[in-house]
Coordinates of C-alpha atoms and ligand atoms in Angstrom, one line a residue:
X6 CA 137.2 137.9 81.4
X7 CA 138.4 135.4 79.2
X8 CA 135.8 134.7 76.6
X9 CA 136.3 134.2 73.3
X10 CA 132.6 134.5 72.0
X11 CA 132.3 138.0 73.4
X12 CA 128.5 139.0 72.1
X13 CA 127.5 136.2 74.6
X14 CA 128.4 138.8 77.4
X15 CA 125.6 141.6 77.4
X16 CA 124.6 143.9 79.2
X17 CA 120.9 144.9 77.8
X18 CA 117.2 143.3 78.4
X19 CA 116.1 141.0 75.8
X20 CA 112.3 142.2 75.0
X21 CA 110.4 141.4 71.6
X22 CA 113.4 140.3 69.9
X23 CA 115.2 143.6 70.7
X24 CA 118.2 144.7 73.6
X25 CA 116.8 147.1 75.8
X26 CA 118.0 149.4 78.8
X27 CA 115.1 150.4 81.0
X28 CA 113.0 152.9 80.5
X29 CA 115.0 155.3 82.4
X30 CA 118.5 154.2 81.8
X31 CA 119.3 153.3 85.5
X32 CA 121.1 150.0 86.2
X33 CA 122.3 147.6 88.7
X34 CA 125.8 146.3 89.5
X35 CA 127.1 143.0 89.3
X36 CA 129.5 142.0 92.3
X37 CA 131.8 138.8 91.6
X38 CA 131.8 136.8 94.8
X39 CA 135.2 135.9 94.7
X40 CA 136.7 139.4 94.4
X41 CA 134.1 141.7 95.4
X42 CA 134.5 143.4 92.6
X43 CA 132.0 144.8 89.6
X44 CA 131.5 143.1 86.8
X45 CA 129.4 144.9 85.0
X46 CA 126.3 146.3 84.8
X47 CA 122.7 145.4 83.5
X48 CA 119.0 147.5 83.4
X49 CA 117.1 148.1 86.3
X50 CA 113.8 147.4 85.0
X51 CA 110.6 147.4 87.1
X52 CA 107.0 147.6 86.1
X53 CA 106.9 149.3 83.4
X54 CA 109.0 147.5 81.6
X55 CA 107.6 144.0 82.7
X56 CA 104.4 145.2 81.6
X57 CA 105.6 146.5 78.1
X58 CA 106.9 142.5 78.1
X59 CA 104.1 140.7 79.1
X60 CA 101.6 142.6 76.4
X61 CA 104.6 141.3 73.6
X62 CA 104.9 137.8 74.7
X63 CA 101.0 137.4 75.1
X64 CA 101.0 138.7 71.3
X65 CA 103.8 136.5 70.2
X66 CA 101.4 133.2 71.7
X67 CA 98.8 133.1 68.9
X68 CA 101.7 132.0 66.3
X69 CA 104.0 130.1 68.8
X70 CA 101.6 128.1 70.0
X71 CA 99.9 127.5 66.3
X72 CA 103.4 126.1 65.2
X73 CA 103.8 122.1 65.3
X74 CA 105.5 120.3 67.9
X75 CA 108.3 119.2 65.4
X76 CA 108.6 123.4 64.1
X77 CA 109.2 123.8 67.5
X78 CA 111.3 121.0 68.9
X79 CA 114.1 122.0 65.8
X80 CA 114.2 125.5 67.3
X81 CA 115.1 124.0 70.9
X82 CA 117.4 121.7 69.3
X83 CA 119.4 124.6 67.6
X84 CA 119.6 126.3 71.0
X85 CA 121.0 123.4 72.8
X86 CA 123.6 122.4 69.9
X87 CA 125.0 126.4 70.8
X88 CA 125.2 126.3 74.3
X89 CA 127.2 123.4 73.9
X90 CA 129.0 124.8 71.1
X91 CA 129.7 127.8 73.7
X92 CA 129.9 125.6 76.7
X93 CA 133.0 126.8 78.0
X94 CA 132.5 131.0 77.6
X95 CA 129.2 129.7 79.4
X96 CA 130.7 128.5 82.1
X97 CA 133.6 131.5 82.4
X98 CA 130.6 133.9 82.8
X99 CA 128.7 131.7 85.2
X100 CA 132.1 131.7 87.8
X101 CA 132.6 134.8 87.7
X102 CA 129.3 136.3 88.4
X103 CA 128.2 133.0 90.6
X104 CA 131.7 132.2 92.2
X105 CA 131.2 128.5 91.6
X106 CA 134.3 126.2 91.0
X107 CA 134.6 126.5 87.0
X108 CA 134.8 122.5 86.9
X109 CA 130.9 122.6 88.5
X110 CA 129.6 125.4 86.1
X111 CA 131.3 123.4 82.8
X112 CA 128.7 120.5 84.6
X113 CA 126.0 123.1 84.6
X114 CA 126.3 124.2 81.1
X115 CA 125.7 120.4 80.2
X116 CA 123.2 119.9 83.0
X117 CA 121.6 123.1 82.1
X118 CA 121.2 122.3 78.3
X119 CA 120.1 118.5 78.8
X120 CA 116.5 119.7 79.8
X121 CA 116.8 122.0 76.2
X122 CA 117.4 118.6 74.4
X123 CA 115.2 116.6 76.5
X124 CA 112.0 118.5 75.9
X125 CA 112.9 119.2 72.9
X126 CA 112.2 115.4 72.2
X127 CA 109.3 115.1 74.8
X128 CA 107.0 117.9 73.2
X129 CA 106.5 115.4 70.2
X130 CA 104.6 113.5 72.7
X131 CA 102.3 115.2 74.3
X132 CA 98.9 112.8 73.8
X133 CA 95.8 113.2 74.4
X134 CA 93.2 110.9 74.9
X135 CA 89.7 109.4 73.8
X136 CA 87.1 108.5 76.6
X137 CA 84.5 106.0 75.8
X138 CA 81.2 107.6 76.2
X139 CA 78.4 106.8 78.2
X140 CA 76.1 107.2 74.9
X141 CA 75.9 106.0 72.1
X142 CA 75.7 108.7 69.8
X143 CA 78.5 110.6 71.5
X144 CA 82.6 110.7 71.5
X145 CA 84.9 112.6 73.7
X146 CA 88.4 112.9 73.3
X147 CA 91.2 115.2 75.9
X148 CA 93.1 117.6 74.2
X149 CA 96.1 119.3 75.6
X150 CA 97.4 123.0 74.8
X151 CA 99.9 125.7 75.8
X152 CA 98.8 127.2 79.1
X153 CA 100.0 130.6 78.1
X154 CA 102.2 133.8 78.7
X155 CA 104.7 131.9 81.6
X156 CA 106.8 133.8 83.8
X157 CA 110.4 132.2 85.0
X158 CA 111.6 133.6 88.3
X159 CA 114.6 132.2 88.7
X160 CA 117.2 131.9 91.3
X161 CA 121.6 132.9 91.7
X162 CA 122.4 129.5 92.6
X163 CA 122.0 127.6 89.1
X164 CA 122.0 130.5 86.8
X165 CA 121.6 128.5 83.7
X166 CA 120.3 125.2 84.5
X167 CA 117.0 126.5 86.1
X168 CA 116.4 128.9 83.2
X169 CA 116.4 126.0 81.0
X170 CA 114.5 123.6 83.3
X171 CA 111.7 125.8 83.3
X172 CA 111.6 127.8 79.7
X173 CA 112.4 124.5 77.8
X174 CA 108.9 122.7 78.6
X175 CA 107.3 126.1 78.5
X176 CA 108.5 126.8 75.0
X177 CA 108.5 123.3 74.2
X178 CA 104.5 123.3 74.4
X179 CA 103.5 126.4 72.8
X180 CA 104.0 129.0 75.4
X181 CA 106.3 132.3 75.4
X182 CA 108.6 132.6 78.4
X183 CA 109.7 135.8 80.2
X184 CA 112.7 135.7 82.5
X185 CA 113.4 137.6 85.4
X186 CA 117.0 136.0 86.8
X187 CA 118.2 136.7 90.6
X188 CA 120.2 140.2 90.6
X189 CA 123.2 138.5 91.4
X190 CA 123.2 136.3 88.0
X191 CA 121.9 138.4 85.2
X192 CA 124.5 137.6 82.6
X193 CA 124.3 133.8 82.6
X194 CA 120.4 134.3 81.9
X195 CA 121.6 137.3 79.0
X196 CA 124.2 135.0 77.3
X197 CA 121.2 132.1 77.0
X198 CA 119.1 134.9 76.0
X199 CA 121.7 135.7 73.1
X200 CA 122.2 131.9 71.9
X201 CA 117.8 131.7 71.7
X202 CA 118.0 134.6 69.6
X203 CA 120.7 133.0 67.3
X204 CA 118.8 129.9 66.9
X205 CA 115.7 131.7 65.5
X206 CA 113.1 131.3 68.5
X207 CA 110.3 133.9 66.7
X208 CA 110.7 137.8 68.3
X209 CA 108.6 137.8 72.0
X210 CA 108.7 133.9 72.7
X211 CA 111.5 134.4 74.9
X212 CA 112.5 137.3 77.1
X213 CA 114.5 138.7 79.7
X214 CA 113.8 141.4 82.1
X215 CA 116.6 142.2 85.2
X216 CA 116.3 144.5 87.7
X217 CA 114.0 145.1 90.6
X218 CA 113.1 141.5 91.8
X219 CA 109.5 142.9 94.0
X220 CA 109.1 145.1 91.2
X221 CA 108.7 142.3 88.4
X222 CA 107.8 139.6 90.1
X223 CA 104.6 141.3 91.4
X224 CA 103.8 142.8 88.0
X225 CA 104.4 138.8 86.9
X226 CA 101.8 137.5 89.3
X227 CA 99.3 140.3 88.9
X228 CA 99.2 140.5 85.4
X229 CA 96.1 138.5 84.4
X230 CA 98.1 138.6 80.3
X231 CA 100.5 136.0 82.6
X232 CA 98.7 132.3 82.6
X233 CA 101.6 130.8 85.0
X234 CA 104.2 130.8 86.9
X235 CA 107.1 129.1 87.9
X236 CA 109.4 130.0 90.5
X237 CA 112.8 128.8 92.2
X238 CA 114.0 130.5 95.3
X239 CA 113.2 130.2 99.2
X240 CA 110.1 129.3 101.2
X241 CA 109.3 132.8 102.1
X242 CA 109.6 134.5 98.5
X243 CA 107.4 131.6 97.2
X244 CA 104.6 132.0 99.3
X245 CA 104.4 135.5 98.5
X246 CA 104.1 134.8 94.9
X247 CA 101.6 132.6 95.6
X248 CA 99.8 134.9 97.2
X249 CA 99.7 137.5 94.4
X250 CA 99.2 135.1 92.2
X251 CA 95.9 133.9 93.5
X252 CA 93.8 137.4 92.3
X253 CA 94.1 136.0 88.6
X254 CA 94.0 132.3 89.4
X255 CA 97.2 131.7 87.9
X256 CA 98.8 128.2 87.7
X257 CA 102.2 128.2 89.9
X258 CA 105.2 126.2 90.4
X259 CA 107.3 126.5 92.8
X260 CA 110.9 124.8 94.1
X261 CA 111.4 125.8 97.3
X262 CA 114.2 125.3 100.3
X263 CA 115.0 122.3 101.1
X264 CA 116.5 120.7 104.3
X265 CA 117.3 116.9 103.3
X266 CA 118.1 114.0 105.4
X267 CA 121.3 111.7 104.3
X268 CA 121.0 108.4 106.4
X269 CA 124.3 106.5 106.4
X270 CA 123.3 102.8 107.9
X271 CA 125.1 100.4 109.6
X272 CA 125.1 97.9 106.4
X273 CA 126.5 100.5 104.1
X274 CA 129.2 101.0 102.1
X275 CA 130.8 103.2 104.3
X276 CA 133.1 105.0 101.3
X277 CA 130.5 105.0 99.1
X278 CA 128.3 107.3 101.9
X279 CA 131.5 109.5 102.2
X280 CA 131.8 110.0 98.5
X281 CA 127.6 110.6 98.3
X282 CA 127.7 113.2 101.4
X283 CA 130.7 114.9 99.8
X284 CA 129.0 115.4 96.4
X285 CA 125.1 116.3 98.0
X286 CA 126.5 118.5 101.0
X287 CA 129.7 120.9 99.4
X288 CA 128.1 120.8 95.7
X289 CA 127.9 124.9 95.1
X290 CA 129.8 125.5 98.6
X291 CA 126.3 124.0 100.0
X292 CA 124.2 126.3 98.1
X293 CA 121.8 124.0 96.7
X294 CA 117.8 123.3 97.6
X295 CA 118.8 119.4 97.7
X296 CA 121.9 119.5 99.7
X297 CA 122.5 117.4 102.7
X298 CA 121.4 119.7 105.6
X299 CA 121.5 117.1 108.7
X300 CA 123.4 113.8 108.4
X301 CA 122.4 111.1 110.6
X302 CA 124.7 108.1 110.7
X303 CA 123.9 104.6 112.8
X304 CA 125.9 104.6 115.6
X305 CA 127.8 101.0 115.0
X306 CA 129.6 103.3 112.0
X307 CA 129.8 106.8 113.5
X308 CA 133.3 107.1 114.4
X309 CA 134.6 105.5 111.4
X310 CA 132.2 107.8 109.0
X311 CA 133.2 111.0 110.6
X312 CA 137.3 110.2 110.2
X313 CA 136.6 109.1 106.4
X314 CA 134.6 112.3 106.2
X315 CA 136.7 114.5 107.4
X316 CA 139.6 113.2 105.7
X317 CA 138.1 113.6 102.2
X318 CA 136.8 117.2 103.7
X319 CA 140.4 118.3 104.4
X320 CA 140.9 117.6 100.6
X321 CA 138.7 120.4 99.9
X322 CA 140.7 123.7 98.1
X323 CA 138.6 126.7 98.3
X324 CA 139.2 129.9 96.0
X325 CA 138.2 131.6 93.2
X326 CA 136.4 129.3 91.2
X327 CA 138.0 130.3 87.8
X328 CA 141.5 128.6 89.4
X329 CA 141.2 124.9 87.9
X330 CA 142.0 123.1 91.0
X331 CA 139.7 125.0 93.3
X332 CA 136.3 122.6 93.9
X333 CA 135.1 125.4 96.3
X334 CA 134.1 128.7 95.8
X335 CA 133.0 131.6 97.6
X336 CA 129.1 132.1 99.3
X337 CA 127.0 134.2 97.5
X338 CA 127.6 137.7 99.7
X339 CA 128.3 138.6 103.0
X340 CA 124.5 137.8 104.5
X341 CA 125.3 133.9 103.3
X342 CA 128.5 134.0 105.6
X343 CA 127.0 135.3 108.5
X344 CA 124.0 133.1 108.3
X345 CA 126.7 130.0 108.4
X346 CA 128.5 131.8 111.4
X347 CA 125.4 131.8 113.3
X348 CA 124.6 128.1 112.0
X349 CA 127.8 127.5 113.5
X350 CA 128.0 129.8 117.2
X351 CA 124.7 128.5 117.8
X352 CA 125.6 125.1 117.7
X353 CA 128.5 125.1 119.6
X354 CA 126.6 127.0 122.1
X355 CA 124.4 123.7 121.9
X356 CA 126.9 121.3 122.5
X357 CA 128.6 120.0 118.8
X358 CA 131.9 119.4 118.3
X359 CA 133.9 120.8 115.4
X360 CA 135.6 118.0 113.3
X361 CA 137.3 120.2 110.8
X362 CA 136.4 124.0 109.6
X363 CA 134.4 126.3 111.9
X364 CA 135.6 129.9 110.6
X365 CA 135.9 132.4 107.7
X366 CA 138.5 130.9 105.5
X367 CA 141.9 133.0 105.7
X368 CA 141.1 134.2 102.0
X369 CA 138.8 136.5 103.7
X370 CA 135.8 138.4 102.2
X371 CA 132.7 135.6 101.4
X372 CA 134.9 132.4 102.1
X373 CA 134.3 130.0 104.9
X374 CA 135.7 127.2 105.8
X375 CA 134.3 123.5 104.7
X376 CA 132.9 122.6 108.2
X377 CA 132.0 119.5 110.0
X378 CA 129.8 119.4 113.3
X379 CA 129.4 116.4 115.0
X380 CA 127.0 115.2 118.1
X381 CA 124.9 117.9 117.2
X382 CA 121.6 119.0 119.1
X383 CA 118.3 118.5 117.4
X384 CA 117.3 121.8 119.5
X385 CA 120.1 123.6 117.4
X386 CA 119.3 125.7 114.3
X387 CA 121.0 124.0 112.1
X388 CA 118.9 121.0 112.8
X389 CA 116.1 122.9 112.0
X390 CA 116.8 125.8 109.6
X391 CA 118.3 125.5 106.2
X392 CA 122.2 126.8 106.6
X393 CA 122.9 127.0 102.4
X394 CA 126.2 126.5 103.2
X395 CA 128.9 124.6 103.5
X396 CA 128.4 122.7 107.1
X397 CA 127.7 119.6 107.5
X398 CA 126.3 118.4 110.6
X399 CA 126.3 115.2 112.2
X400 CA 123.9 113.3 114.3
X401 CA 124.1 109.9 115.8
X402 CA 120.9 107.1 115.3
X403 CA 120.4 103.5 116.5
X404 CA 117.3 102.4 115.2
X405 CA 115.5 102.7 111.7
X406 CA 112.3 103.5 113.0
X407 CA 114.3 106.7 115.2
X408 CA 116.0 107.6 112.2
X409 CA 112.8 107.8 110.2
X410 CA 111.3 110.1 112.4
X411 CA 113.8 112.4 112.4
X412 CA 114.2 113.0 109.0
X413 CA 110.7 113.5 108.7
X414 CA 110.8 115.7 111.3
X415 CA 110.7 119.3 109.0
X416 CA 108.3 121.7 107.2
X417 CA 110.6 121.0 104.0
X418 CA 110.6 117.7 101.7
X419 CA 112.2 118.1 98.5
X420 CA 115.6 115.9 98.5
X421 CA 117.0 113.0 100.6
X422 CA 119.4 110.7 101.0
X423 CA 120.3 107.5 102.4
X424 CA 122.8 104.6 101.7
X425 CA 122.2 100.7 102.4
X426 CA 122.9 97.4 100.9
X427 CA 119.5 96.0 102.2
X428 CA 117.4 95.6 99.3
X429 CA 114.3 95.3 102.2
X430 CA 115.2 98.5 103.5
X431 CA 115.8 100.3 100.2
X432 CA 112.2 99.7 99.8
X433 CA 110.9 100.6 103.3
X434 CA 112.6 103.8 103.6
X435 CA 112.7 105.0 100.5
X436 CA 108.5 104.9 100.7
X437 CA 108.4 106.1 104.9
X438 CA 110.7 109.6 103.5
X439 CA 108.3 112.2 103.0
X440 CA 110.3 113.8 100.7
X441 CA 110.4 114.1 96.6
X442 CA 113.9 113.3 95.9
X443 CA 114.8 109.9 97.3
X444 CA 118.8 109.6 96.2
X445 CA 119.7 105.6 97.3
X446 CA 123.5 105.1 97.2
X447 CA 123.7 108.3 95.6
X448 CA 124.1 112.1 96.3
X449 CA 123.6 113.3 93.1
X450 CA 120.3 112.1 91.8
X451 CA 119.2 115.2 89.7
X452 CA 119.2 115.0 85.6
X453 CA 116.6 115.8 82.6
X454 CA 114.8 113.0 83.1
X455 CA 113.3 113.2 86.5
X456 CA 110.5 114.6 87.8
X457 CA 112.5 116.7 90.2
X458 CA 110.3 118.3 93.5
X459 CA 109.3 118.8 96.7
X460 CA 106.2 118.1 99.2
X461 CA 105.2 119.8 102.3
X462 CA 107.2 123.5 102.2
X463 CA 109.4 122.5 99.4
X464 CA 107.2 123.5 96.5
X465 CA 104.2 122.8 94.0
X466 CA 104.6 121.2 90.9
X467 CA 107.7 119.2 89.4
X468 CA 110.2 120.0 86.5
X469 CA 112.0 118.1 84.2
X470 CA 111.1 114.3 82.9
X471 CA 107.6 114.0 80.6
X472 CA 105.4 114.9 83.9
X473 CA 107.4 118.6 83.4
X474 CA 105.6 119.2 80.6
X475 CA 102.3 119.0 82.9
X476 CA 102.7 122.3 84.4
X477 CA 102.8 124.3 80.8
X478 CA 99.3 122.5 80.1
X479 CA 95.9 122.9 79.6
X480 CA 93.7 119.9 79.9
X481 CA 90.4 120.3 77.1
X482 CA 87.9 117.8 76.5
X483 CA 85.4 117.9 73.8
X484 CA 82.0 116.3 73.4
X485 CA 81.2 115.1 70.2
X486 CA 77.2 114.3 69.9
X487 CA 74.7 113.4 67.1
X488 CA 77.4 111.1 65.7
Ligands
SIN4 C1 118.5 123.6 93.2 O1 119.2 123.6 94.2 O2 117.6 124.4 93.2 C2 118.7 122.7 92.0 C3 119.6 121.6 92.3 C4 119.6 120.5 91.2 O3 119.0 120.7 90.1 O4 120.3 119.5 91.4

């Protein structure tokens, strides 16, 4: 691996200030997507260990959360000013153990500490309020405190940036943070783990446990030391969190799968779309929550967008991502590529029409070829399942009040996209989507300062922007009387 900082790469838990192995020494591997071969290995820690965790971070609280907003904010500050000092051994780490084009994860280390630098500003104002009182001889005013002990499950296919989109807020406001990353990822989480511990954060504010996902999740959820907890990851897991989370009452957060609409209408700029479907459907080989999963394009431009498309598809290089002029990598393992075959048999079976792609990519192992389907069946999977991967399919619309329909047609509403010149119709359909996300003339509408989401199946709760801050709070009022 070619680091240069080489203590960020470890291969121990981060517990109460100190690098752990689990209790009884066993550990996991670490497959790099790209080769299939080890990387390394980190602890295989379960509930014991999460436990042991939870008990230090709720101790850690009473002086975190005493410390001022400012004490605090220069502590975030010094973490992001070394994770961009380190940006590029960040990044090295996060292809090899993600698979993602290195040019993407360089974008992610930025991405990833923007939210660190963001909150680290936004915690200075969290405000309060003062209520005029019915009486007289009374006041009350709204306080806001740290919620307390917060657990961060987080998921393989941002592996930094949704660390630091949750922990930031959470450690911005007062409240310790422990870790658990997806198996697949551990050592992007262990390297930001290393970088917090150079910047000075306090011993138990911020933790890292890997290992057995059921394991410590559940402990997570159950344990009534643990006050919230945000999650990232699919539908299913998330509603099983939920679930064990609801014995203690605990606040939860959850981004969830996501199957987003792009609309391309007739008055659009037609290259503009291409560029915007290009950059929300193949980001991460089409392993993102927000990425264009169905792409419905008016029928006076259809033909036209699905040659521009495909040409700028074709353009595509897929490899390992740590080759400079790869921009896409491998799926996650070998369940991702048979997911996208079926995605793919089952459409065909349905009707589509293969513009470009359609099979495993000659490099073998977990790379597939960056697909196109066209005239594509709403009774096909793909029209109603999320693929996380890289297919695009296309349907044709003819009406705005059709196309409506069916992109509100899902159990999902986090992201979605659509691309106009009508300011009228920026307005209508961007209120009639049901969806969090609304990216106009733009595939890429994620940063630090939006509140970024979903409705419906998607998720509870938004990150990032001042309203992220929410979810780490308590709301107090006190009544004053006799004044
Ligand atoms: C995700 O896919 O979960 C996050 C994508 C983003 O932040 O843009």
């Amino acid at each position: 691996m070619n680091i240069s900082n080489k203590s960020l790469f470890k291969n121990k838990c981060f517990v109460n200030g100190e690098w752990i192995n689990s209790a009884n020494n066993s550990s996991i591997d670490v497959i790099n997507p790209a080769t299939l071969k080890s990387i390394g290995k980190v602890p295989d820690c379960g509930t014991k260990e999460t436990h042991e965790a939870i008990k230090k971070a709720y101790e850690s609280w009473k002086n975190w959360k005493e410390k001022t907003a400012l004490e605090r904010s220069i502590l975030l500050k010094k973490w992001n000013d070394l994770i961009l000092a380190n940006q590029e051994d960040l990044a090295q780490i996060m292809t090899i153990e993600q698979g993602k084009p290195i040019s993407e994860s360089r974008a992610e280390i930025v991405y990833g500490a923007s939210f660190v630098e963001w909150f680290a500003e936004e915690c200075k104002r969290v405000y309060g309020d003062i209520i005029p009182d019915r009486f007289k001889d009374k006041r009350t005013v709204v306080i806001k405190q740290p919620i307390g002990v917060v657990g961060a499950i987080t998921p393989w296919n941002f592996p930094s940036s949704m660390i630091t989109r949750k922990c930031a807020p959470a450690l911005a406001v007062g409240c310790p943070v422990i870790i658990k990353p997806a198996p697949q990822t551990p050592f992007s989480a262990l390297a930001l783990a290393s970088l917090a511990e150079k910047a000075g954060f306090p011993k138990g504010v911020i933790n890292i446990l890997t290992g057995d996902a059921e394991k410590i999740g559940k402990e997570l959820c159950s344990n009534s030391l643990v006050r919230k907890i945000s999650f990232t990851g699919s539908t299913e897991v998330g509603k099983i969190l939920l679930k064990q989370s609801a014995p203690t009452v605990k606040k939860v957060s959850l981004e969830l799968g996501g199957h987003a609409p792009f609309i391309a209408f007739e008055d659009c700029d037609i290259d503009e779309a291409v560029t915007g479907a290009i950059q929300s459907k193949f980001r991460n080989t089409g392993q993102t929550c927000v990425c264009a999963n169905r792409i419905f394009i008016h029928e006076k431009i259809y033909e036209i967008f699905i040659k521009k498309f495909t040409e700028e598809v074709s353009k595509i290089k897929v490899g390992n991502g740590l080759e400079e002029n790869v921009t896409a990598g491998p799926l996650i393992d070998n369940l991702a590529v048979e997911k996208v075959k079926d995605h793919i048999q089952d459409a065909i079976k349905k009707g589509s029409k293969i513009a470009i792609g359609g099979k495993p990519h000659d490099l073998g192992g977990n790379f597939y070829e960056p697909t196109i389907l066209y005239d594509v069946s709403i009774k096909a999977k793909i029209t109603n399942e999320e693929t996380f991967g890289p297919v695009a399919p296309i349907y044709k619309f003819s009406s705005e009040k059709e196309v409506i329909e069916m992109a509100n047609n899902s159990e999902y509403g986090l992201a979605s996209y659509f691309f106009s010149r009508d300011i009228g119709r920026i307005w209508r359909v961007s209120e009639a989507l049901e969806y969090g996300i609304v990216g106009v003339n733009t595939g890429l509408p994620s940063k630090a300062e939006i509140p970024f989401g979903g409705m419906k199946q998607s998720g509870l709760g938004r990150e990032g922007s001042k309203y992220g801050l929410e979810d780490f709070l308590e709301i107090k009022y006190i009544n004053m009387a006799g004044i």
